[in-house]
Coordinates of C-alpha atoms in Angstrom, one line a residue:
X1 CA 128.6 83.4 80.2
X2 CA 127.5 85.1 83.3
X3 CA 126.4 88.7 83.8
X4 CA 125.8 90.1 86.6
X5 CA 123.7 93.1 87.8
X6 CA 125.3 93.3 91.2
X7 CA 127.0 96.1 91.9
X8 CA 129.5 93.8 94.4
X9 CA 130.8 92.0 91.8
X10 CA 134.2 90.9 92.3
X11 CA 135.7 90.4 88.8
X12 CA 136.6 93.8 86.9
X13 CA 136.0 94.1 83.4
X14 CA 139.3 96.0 81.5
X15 CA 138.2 99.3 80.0
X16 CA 140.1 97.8 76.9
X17 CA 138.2 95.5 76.1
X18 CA 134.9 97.4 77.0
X19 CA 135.7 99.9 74.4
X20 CA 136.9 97.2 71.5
X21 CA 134.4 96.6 68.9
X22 CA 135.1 93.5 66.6
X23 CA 134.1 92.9 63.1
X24 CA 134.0 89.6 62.1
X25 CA 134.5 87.7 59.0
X26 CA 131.8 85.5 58.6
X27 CA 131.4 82.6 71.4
X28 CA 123.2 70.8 80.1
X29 CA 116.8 65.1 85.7
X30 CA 113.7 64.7 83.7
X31 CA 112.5 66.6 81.2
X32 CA 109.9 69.4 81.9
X33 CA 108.6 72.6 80.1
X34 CA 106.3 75.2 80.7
X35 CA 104.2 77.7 78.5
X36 CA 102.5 80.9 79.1
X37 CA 100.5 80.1 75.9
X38 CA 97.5 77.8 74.5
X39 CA 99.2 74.6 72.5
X40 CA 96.8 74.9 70.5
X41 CA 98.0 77.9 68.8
X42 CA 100.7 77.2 66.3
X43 CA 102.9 79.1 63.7
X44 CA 100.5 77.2 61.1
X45 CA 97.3 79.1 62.1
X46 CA 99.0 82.3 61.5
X47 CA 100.1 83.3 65.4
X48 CA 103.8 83.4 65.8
X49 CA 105.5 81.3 68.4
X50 CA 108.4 82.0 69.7
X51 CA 109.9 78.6 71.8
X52 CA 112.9 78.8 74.4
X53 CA 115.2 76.4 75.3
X54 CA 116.9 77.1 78.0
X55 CA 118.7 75.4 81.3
X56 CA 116.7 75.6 84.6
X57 CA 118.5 72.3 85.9
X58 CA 121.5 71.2 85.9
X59 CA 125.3 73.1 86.3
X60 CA 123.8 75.9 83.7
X61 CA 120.6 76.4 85.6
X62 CA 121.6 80.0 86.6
X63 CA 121.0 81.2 83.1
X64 CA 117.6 80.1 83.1
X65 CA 115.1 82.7 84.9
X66 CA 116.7 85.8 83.3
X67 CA 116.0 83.9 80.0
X68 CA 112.0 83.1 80.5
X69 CA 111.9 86.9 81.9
X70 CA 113.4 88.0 78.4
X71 CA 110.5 86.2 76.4
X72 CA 107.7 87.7 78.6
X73 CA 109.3 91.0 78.4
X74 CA 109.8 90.5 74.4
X75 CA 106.0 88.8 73.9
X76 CA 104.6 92.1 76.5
X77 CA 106.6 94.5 73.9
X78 CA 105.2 93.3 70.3
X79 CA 101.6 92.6 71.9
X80 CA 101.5 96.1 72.6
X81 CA 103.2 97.3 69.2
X82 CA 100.0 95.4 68.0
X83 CA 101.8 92.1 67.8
X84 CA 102.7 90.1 64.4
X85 CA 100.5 90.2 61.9
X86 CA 97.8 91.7 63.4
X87 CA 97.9 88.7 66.3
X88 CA 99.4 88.9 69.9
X89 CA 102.5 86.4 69.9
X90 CA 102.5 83.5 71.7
X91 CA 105.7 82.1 73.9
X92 CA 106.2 78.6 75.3
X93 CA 109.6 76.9 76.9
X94 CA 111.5 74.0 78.2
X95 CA 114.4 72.8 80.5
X96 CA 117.1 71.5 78.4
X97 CA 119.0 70.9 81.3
X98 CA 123.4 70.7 80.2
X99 CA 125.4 68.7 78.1
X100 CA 125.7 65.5 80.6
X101 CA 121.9 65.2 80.5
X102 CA 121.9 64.7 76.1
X103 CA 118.5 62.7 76.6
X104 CA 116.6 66.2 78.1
X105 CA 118.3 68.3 75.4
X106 CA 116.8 66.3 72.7
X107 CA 113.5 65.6 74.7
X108 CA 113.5 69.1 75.4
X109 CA 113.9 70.0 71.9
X110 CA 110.7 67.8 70.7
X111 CA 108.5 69.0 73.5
X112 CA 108.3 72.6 72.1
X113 CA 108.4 71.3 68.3
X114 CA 105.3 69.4 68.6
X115 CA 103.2 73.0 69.1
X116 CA 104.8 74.3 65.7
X117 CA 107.0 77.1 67.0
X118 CA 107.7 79.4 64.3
X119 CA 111.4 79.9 65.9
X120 CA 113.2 78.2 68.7
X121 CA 115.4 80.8 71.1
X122 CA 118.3 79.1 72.6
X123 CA 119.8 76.2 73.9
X124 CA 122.7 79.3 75.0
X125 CA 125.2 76.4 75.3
X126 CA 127.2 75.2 72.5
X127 CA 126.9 71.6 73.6
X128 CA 123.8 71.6 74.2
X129 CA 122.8 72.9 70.2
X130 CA 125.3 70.7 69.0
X131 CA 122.6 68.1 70.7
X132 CA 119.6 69.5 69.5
X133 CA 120.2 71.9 66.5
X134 CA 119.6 69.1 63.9
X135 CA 116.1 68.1 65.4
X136 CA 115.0 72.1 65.3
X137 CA 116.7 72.8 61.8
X138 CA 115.6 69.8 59.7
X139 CA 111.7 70.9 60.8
X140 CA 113.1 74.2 59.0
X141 CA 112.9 75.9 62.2
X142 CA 115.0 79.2 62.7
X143 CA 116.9 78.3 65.8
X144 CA 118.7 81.5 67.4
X145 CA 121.3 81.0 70.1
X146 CA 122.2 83.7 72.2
X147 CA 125.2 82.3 74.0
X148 CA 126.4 79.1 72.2
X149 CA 130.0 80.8 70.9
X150 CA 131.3 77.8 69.9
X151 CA 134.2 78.9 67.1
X152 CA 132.6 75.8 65.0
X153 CA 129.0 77.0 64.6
X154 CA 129.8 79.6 62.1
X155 CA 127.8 79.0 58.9
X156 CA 126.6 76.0 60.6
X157 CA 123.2 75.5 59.0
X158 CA 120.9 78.1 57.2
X159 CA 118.7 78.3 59.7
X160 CA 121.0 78.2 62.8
X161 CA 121.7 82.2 63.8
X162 CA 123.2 83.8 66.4
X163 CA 122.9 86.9 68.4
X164 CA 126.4 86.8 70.0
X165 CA 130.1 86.4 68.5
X166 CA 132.2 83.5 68.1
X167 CA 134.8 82.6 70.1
X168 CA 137.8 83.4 67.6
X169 CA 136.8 86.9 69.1
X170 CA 136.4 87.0 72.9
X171 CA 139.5 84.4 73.0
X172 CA 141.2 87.1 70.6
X173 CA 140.5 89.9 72.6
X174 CA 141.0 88.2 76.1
X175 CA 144.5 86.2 74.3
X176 CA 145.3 90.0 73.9
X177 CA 144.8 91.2 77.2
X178 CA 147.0 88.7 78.8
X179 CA 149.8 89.1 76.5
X180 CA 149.6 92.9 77.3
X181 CA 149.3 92.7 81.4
X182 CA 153.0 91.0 80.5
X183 CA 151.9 87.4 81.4
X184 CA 154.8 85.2 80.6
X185 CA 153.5 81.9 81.9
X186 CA 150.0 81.3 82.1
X187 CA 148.6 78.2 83.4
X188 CA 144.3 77.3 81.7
X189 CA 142.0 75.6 83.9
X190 CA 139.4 74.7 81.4
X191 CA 136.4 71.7 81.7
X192 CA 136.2 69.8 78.6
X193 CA 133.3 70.9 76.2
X194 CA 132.6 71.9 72.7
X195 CA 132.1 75.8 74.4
X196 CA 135.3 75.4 77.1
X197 CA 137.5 73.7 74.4
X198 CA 136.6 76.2 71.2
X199 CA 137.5 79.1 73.7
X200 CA 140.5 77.8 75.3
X201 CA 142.7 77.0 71.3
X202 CA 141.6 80.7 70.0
X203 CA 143.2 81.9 73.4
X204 CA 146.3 80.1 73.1
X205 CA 147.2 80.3 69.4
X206 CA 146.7 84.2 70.2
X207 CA 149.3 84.0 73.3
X208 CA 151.8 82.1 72.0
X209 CA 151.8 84.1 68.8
X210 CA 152.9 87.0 71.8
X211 CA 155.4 84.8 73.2
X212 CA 153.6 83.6 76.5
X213 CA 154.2 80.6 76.9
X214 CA 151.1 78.0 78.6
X215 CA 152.7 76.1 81.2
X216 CA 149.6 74.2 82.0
X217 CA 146.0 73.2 80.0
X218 CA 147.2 73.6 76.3
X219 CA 145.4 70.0 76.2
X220 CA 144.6 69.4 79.8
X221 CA 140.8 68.9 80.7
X222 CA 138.7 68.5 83.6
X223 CA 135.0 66.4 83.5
X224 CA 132.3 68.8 83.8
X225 CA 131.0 66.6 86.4
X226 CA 134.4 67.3 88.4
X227 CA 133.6 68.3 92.1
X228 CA 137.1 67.8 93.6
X229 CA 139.6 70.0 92.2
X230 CA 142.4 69.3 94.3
X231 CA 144.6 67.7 91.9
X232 CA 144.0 70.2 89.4
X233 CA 144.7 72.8 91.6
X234 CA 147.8 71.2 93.0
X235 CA 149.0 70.7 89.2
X236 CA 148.5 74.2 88.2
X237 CA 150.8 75.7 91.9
X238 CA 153.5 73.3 90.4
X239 CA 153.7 74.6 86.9
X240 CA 154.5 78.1 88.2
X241 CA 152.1 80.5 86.7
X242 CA 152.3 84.1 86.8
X243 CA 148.5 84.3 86.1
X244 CA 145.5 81.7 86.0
X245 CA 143.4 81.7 83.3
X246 CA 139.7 79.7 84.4
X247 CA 137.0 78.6 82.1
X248 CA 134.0 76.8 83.1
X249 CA 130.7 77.5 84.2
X250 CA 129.5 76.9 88.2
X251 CA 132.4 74.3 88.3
X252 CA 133.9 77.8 88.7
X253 CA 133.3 78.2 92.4
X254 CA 134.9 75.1 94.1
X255 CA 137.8 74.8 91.3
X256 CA 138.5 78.7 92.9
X257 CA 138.4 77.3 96.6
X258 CA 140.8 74.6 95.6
X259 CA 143.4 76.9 93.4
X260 CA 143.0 79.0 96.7
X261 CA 143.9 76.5 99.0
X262 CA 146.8 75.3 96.8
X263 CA 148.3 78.9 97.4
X264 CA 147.7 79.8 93.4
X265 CA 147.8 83.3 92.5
X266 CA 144.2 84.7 93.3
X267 CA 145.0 88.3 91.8
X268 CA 145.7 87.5 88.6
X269 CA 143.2 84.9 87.4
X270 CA 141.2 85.5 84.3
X271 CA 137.4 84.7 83.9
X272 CA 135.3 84.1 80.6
X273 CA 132.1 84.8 80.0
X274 CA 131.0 81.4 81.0
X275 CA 132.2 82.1 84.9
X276 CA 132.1 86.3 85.3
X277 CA 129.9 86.6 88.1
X278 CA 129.1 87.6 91.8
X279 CA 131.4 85.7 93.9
X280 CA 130.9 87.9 97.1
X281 CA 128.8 85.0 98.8
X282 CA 131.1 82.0 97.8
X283 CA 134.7 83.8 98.4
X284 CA 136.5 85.7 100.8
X285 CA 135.8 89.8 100.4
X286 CA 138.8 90.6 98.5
X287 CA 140.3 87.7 97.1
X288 CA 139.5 87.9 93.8
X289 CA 141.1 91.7 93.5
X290 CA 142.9 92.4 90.3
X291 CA 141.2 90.0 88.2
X292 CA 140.0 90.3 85.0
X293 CA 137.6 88.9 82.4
X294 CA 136.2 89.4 79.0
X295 CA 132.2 88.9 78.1
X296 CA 130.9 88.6 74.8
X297 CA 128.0 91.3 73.8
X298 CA 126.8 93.9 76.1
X299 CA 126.1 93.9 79.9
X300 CA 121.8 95.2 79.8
X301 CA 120.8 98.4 80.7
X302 CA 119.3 99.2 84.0
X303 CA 116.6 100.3 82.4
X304 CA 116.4 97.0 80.7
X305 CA 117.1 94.8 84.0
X306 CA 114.0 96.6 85.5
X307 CA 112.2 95.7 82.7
X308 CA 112.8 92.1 83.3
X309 CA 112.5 92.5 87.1
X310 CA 108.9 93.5 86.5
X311 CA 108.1 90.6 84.8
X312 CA 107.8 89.1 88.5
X313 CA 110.6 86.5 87.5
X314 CA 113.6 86.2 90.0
X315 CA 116.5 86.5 88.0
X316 CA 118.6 85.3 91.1
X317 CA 121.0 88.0 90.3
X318 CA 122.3 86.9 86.4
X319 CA 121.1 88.8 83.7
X320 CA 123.3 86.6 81.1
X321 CA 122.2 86.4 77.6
X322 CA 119.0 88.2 78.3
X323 CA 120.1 91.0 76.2
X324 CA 120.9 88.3 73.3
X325 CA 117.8 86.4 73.6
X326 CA 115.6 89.9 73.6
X327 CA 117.1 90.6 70.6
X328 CA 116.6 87.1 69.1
X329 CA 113.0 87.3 69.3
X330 CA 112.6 90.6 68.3
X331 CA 114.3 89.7 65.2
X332 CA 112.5 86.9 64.2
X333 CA 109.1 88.8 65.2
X334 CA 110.1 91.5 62.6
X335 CA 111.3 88.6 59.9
X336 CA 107.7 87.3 60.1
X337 CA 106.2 90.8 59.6
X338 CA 108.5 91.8 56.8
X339 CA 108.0 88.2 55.5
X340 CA 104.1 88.3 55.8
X341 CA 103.8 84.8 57.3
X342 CA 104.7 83.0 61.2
X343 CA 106.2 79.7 59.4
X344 CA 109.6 79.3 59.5
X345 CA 110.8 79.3 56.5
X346 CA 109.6 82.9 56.1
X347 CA 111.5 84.0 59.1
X348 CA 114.6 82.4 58.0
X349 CA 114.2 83.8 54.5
X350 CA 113.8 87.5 55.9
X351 CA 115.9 87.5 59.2
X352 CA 119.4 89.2 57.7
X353 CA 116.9 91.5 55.8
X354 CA 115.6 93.1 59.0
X355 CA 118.6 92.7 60.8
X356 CA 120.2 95.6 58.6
X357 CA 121.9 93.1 55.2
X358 CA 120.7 94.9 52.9
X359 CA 120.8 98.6 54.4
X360 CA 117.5 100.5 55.0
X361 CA 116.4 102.7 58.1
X362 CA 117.7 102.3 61.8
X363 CA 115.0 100.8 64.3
X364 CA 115.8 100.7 67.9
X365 CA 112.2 98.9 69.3
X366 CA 110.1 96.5 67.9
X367 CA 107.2 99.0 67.9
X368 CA 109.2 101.7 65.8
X369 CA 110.8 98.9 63.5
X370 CA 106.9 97.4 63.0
X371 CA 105.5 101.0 61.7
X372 CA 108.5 101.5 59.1
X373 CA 107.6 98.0 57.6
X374 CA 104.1 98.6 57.1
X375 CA 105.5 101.9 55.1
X376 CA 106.6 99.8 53.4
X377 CA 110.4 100.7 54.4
X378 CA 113.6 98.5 55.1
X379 CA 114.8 98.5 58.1
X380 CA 118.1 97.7 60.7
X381 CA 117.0 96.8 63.6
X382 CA 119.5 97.9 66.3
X383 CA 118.6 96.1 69.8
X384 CA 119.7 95.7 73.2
X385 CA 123.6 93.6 71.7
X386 CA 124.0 96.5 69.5
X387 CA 125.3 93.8 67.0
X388 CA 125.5 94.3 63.1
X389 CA 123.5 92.6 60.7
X390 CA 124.1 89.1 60.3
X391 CA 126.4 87.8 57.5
X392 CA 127.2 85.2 55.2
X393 CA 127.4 82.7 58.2
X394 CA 124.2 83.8 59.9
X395 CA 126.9 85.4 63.2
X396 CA 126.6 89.5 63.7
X397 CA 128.6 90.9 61.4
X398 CA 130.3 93.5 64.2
X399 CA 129.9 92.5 68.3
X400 CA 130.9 94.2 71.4
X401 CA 133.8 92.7 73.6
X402 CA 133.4 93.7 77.2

């Protein structure tokens, strides 16, 4: 789930998977929020709203800042394409917190439905929508996650979409990898959520179909809340692993300490997208040499990272999902405009339209994508993800591996 824009990152991305393209059939304190828009202004008076939810406490909390940089960046582009509808767009947010803190995602969740969004953006964790998705969908709401990959979520409700893949592909593709580094045992240190579960079966259905056997976490678990790992870490030295696979979020950095300490392996460890990240600051330089890990989507450009750098937000280094939630917005900005209204149900009604469904004529920028609709045109936008239009199930219908 992590991207980083450091160039010291530790973890190395195969060239593999960088270059695969998949095309798919169908990857949680007290509540608070914030808006850089009036309240007053709702999807009903005709302005379009786009709401975030997103985690800025909490073991998620990274993700957060890169994610309220995306909607400034995304409301700064349309306003000055001339907006939606003839009317500057409007953003607003809140802090779902993770999945242990259920009451914030829900609170969360109402805080930024009572201003009458006319799409919510987020929650990017899988547990955290499974929490909240129901309160945003039954207001026929367009909720668009960029990051909740959940394998379950597929056709999950008409107006649920996403802007990254499933997990039955990164857990192919990674499943994939490990069978053809020659793995033969391979121990899975996963926490136990809807995202770290989902992930973790689609990996080891694909490498035990190529004869690697798991030696360790085909059903174990670890508490997200887990702080001391060295049990785990002792278990996984004993089942005698030729290569570590980890998946969790910042429960990532001690449980790496620990498996350290218990003299696991460190070259050939495996990372999700949930944990590949900077660790120059936490680890020893070096330690983590030879690993690998696979992220769903695209890494931003650095043209793009600037972009969202000059939005004055501090991404503390993570540019995860941004890409995803840019593109989210975007979409549901050019739904509306295609759509002729800011409610939801128009957006939902018109979003596989302008994401390319039904064909018509490539559109890289809001601005560009706005002038072919008023020609009257149809149109595929193609983003920041470079994702295919959404299908049957309301997931991309083609994704990037990394």
């Amino acid at each position: 789930m992590k991207k980083s824009n450091s160039r010291k990152t530790l973890i190395t991305i195969t060239a593999a998977a960088a270059a695969l393209t998949m095309m798919l059939s169908g990857c949680g304190s007290s509540s608070s929020s914030s808006s850089d828009s009036s309240a007053s202004s709702t999807s009903d008076s005709g302005t379009f709203m786009a709401a975030g939810l997103f985690p800025l406490t909490g073991s998620m909390a990274y993700l957060g800042p890169a994610n309220i940089a995306t909607m400034k960046l995304a409301q700064k582009d349309i306003n000055d394409a001339g907006g939606v509808l003839g009317k500057d767009i409007e953003i607003t947010s809140a802090d779902t917190s993770d999945a242990d803190h259920a009451d914030q995602n829900t609170s969360s969740a109402q805080s930024v439905l009572a201003k009458n969004p006319s799409v919510v953006v987020g929650p990017p964790s899988s547990s955290v929508v499974k929490n909240t998705y129901k309160q945003v969908t039954s207001a026929k709401v367009p909720m668009i996650s960029s990051g909740a990959t959940s394998t379950a979520f597929s056709g999950l409700n008409d107006y649920f979409f996403r802007t990254i893949p499933p997990d039955t592909v990164q857990g192919a593709v990674l499943g994939q990898i490990i069978a053809q580094d020659g793995v033969k045992n391979l121990a899975i240190a996963v926490f136990n959520d809807e995202y770290g579960t989902s992930l973790r079966d689609v990996v080891v259905k694909t490498v035990e179909d190529a004869g690697v056997k798991v030696v360790y976490g085909e059903k174990d678990t670890f508490d997200p809340t887990e702080t001391n790992f060295s049990s785990i870490a002792t278990a996984i030295k004993a089942s005698n692993p030729d290569a570590t696979l980890v998946i969790a979020f910042d429960q990532t950095k001690p449980l790496l300490k620990a498996l350290a300490s218990a003299g696991v392996d460190m070259s050939k460890l495996y990372f999700v997208d949930g944990n590949t990240s900077d660790y120059s600051s936490e680890l020893d330089a070096g330690l983590l040499k030879g690993s690998k890990g696979t992220i769903p989507g695209v890494n931003p450009s650095d043209d793009f990272i600037k972009r969202l750098e000059s939005t004055g937000v501090d991404l503390k280094n993570t540019t995860t999902y941004a890409a995803e939630t840019y593109d989210g917005i975007i979409l549901a900005a050019l739904a509306a405009q295609k759509g002729g209204s800011a409610d939801g149900k128009t957006i939902q009604a018109n979003m596989a339209a302008v994401s390319g469904a039904d064909g018509g004529e490539k559109c890289d920028s809001y601005k560009a994508c706005l002038a072919l609709l008023k020609d009257g045109k149809d149109i595929q936008y193609q983003g920041q993800t470079g994702i295919g239009p959404f299908n049957k199930n309301n997931d991309p219908s083609s994704a990037n591996i990394g």
